[in-house]
Short mmCIF file of C-alpha atoms in Angstrom, two decimals:
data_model
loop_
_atom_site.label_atom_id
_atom_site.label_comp_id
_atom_site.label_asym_id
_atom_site.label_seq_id
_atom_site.Cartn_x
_atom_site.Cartn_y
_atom_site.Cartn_z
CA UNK A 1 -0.43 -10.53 -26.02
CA UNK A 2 1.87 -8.32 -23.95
CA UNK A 3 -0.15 -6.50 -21.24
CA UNK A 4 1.73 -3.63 -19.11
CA UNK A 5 1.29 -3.33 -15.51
CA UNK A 6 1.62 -0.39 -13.45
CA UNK A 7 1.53 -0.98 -9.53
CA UNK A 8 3.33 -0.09 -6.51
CA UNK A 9 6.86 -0.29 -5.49
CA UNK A 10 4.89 -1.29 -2.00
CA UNK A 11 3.26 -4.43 -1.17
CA UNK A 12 0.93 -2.54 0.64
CA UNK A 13 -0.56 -2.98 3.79
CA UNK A 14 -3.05 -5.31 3.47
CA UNK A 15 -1.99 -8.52 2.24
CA UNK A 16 -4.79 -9.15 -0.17
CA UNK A 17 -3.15 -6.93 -2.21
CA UNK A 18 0.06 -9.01 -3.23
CA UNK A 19 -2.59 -11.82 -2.94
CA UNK A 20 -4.35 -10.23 -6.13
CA UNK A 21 -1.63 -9.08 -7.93
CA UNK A 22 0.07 -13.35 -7.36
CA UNK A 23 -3.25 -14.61 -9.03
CA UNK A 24 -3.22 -11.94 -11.74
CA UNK A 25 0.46 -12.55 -12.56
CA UNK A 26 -0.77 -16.43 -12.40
CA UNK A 27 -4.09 -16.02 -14.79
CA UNK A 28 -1.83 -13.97 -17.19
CA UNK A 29 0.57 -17.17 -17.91
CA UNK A 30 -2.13 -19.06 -17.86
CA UNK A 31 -3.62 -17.14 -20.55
CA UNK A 32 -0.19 -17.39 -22.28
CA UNK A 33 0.10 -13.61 -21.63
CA UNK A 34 3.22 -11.59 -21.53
CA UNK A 35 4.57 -8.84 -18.68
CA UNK A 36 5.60 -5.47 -19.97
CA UNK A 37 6.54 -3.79 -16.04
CA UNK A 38 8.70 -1.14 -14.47
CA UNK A 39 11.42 -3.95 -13.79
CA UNK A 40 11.61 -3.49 -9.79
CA UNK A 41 12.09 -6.88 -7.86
CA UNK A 42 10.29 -4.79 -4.92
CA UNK A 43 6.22 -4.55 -3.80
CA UNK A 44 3.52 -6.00 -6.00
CA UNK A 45 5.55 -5.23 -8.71
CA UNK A 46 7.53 -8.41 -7.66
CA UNK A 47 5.13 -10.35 -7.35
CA UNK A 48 3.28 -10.04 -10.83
CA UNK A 49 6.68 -10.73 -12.35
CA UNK A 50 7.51 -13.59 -10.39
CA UNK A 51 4.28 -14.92 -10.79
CA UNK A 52 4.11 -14.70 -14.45
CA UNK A 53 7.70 -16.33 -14.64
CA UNK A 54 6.71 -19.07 -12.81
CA UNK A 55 3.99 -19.70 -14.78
CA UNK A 56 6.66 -20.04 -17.85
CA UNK A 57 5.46 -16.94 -19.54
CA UNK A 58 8.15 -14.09 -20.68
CA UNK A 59 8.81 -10.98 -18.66
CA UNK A 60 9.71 -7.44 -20.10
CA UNK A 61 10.99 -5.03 -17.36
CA UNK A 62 11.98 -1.28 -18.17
CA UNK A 63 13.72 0.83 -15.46
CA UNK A 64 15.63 4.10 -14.93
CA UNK A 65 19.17 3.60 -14.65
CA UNK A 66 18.76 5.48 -10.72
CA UNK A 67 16.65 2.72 -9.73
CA UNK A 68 18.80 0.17 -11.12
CA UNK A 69 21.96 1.48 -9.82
CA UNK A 70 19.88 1.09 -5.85
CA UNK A 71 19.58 -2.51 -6.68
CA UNK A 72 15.94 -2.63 -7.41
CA UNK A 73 15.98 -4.15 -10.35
CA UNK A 74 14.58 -7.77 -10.81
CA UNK A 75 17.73 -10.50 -11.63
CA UNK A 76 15.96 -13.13 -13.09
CA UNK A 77 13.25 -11.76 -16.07
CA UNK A 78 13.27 -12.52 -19.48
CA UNK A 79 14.96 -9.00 -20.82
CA UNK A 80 15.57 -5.79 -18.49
CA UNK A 81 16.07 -2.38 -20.52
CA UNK A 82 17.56 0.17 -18.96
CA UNK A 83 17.09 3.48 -19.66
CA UNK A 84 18.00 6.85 -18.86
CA UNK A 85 14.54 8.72 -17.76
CA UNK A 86 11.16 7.69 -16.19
CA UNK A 87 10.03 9.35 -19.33
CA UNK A 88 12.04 6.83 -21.52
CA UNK A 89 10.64 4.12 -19.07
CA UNK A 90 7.03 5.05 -20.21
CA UNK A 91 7.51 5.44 -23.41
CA UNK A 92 9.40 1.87 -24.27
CA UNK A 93 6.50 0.25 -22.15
CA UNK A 94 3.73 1.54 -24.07
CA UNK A 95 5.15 0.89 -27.53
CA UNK A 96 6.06 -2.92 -26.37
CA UNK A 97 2.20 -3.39 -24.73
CA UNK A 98 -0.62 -3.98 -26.15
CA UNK A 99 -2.36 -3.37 -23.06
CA UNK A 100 -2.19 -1.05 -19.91
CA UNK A 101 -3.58 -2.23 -16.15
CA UNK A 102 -3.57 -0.61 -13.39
CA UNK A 103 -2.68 -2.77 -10.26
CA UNK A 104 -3.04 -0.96 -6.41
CA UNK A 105 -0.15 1.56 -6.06
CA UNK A 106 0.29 5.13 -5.82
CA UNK A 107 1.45 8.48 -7.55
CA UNK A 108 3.64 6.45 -9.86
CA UNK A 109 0.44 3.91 -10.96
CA UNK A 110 -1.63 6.75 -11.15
CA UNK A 111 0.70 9.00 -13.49
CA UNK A 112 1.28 5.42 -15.53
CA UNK A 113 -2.03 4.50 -16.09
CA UNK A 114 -3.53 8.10 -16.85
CA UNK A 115 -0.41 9.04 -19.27
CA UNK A 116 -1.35 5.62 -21.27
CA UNK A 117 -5.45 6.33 -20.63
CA UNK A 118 -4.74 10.14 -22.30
CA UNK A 119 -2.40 9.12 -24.91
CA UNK A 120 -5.74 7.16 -26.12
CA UNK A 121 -7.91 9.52 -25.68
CA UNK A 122 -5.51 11.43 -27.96
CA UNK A 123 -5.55 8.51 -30.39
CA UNK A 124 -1.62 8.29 -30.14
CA UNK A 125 -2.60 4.34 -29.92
CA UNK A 126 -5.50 2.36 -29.44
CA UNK A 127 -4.79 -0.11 -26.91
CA UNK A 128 -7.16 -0.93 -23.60
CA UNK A 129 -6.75 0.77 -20.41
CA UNK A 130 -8.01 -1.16 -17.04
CA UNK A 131 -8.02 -1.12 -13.40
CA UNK A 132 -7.98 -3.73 -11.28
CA UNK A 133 -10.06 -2.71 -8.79
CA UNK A 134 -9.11 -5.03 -5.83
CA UNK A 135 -11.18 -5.08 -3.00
CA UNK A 136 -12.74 -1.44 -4.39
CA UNK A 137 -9.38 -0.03 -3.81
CA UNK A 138 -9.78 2.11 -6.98
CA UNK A 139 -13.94 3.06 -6.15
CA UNK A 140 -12.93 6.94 -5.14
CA UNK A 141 -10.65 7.65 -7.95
CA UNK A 142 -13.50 5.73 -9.99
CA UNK A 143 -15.79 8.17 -8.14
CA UNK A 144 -13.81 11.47 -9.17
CA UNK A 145 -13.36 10.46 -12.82
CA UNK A 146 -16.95 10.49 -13.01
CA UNK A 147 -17.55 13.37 -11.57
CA UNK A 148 -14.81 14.98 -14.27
CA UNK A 149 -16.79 14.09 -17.05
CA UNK A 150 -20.50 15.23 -14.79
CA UNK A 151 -18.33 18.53 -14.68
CA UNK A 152 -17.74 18.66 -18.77
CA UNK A 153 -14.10 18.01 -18.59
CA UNK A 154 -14.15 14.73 -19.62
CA UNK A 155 -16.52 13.27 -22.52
CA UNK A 156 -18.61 10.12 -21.44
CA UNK A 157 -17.15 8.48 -24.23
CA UNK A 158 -13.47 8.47 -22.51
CA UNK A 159 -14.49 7.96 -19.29
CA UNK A 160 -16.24 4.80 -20.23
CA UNK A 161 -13.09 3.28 -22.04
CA UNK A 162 -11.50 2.95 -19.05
CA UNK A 163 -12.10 -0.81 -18.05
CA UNK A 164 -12.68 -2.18 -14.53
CA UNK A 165 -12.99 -4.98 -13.12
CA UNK A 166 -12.52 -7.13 -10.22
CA UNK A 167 -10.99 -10.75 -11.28
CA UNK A 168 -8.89 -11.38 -13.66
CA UNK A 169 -10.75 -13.18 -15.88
CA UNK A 170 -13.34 -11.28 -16.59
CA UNK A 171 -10.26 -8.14 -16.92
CA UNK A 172 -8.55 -10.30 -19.82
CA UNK A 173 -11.70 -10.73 -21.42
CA UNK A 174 -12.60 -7.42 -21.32
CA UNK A 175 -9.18 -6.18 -22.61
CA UNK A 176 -9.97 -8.80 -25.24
CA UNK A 177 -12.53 -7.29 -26.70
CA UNK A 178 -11.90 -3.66 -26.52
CA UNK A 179 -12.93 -1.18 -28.53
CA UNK A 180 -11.35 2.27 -28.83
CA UNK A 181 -13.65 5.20 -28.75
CA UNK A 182 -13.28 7.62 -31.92
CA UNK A 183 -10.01 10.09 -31.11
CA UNK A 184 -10.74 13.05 -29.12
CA UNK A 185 -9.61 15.09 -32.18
CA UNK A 186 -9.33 13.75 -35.32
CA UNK A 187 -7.12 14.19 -37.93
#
C-alpha cells in the first residue's frame, strides 16, 4: 500500500505536531506502508519522509521544478519526480496512491486533500480520503463540512467518506477497510 500525505511545508508551532506526523511516518513502515509526498525536505513534510525511511520502507516524492530549483527538495528518498506544475504534482501523486491523508498544514493540505476528496466524490477513483486530526487541529474545518452538507451542498453520503481519526492505527485500519460511496453522478 502506497498512502499519500499532504501536510505543511511548516513544522508548525506546537511541537506535537512533528511529534504526530514522526509516529505516523513510524506506524506506516511498520505497517510495511509506502510514502507518496510533495518531496520537500522542509516542515512535517520532512519528518513523515524521514520517518518512513528510517523505518526501511520506500519513499515517493513529487515536486515542482520551482521548489526544487530553491533547494527544498529531500536528497535521500527512494525516487524524486520532478515536474513542471503543482498541477502535474497532484496529479502523479494521486495516480501512484492508493490512499490520501491529510496531516496539519495549510492552504496547500487543504487544496490537496479536497482536490483528491472531490475527485471521489466524482468517482474519477475510489481510493480513501482521511484526516489526521491531531490534537482536534482539523475539528472547525470538520465543523464547516458539516454544516455544507446541513446547508444541501454536500450529500451526507460524501461528507461521511471522509475518514478521521486520531492515531494512526486506528487511521490505517480505517483506510483499510474503506468503502467508496456510489459516484455523485453516474455514468
Amino acid at each position: 500500500m502506497k498512502i499519500a500525505v499532504f501536510c505543511g511545508s511548516s513544522r508548525g508551532i506546537d511541537e506535537r505536531f512533528a511529534d504526530a506526523a514522526e509516529v505516523f511516518g513510524q506506524y506506516m513502515a511498520s505497517q510495511d506502508i509506502d510514502l507518496v509526498f510533495g518531496g520537500g525536505k522542509v516542515g512535517l513534510m520532512g519528518v513523515v519522509a524521514d520517518a518512513v525511511l528510517a523505518g526501511g520502507r520506500e519513499v515517493y516524492g513529487v515536486i515542482p521544478e520551482s521548489l526544487r530549483d530553491r533547494e527544498l527538495a529531500h536528497q535521500g528518498l527512494t525516487r524524486l519526480d520532478v515536474v513542471a506544475s503543482m498541477h502535474e504534482r497532484k496529479a502523479l501523486m494521486a495516480d501512484m496512491a492508493d490512499a490520501f491523508v491529510a496531516l496539519p498544514g495549510g492552504p496547500g493540505t487543504m487544496d490537496e486533500i479536497f482536490e483528491a476528496w472531490t475527485w471521489g466524490q466524482l468517482g474519477y477513483h475510489n481510493k480513501p480520503c482521511a484526516f489526521y486530526n491531531v490534537n482536534g487541529y482539523y475539528d472547525e474545518l470538520l465543523a464547516f463540512i458539516s454544516k455544507m452538507s446541513g446547508a444541501g451542498f454536500l450529500k451526507p453520503e460524501y461528507a461521511d467518506m471522509l475518514i478521521v481519526e486520531q492515531q494512526p492505527q486506528a487511521l490505517v485500519s480505517a483506510l483499510k477497510n474503506y468503502r467508496p460511496p456510489a459516484c455523485k453522478w453516474p455514468v
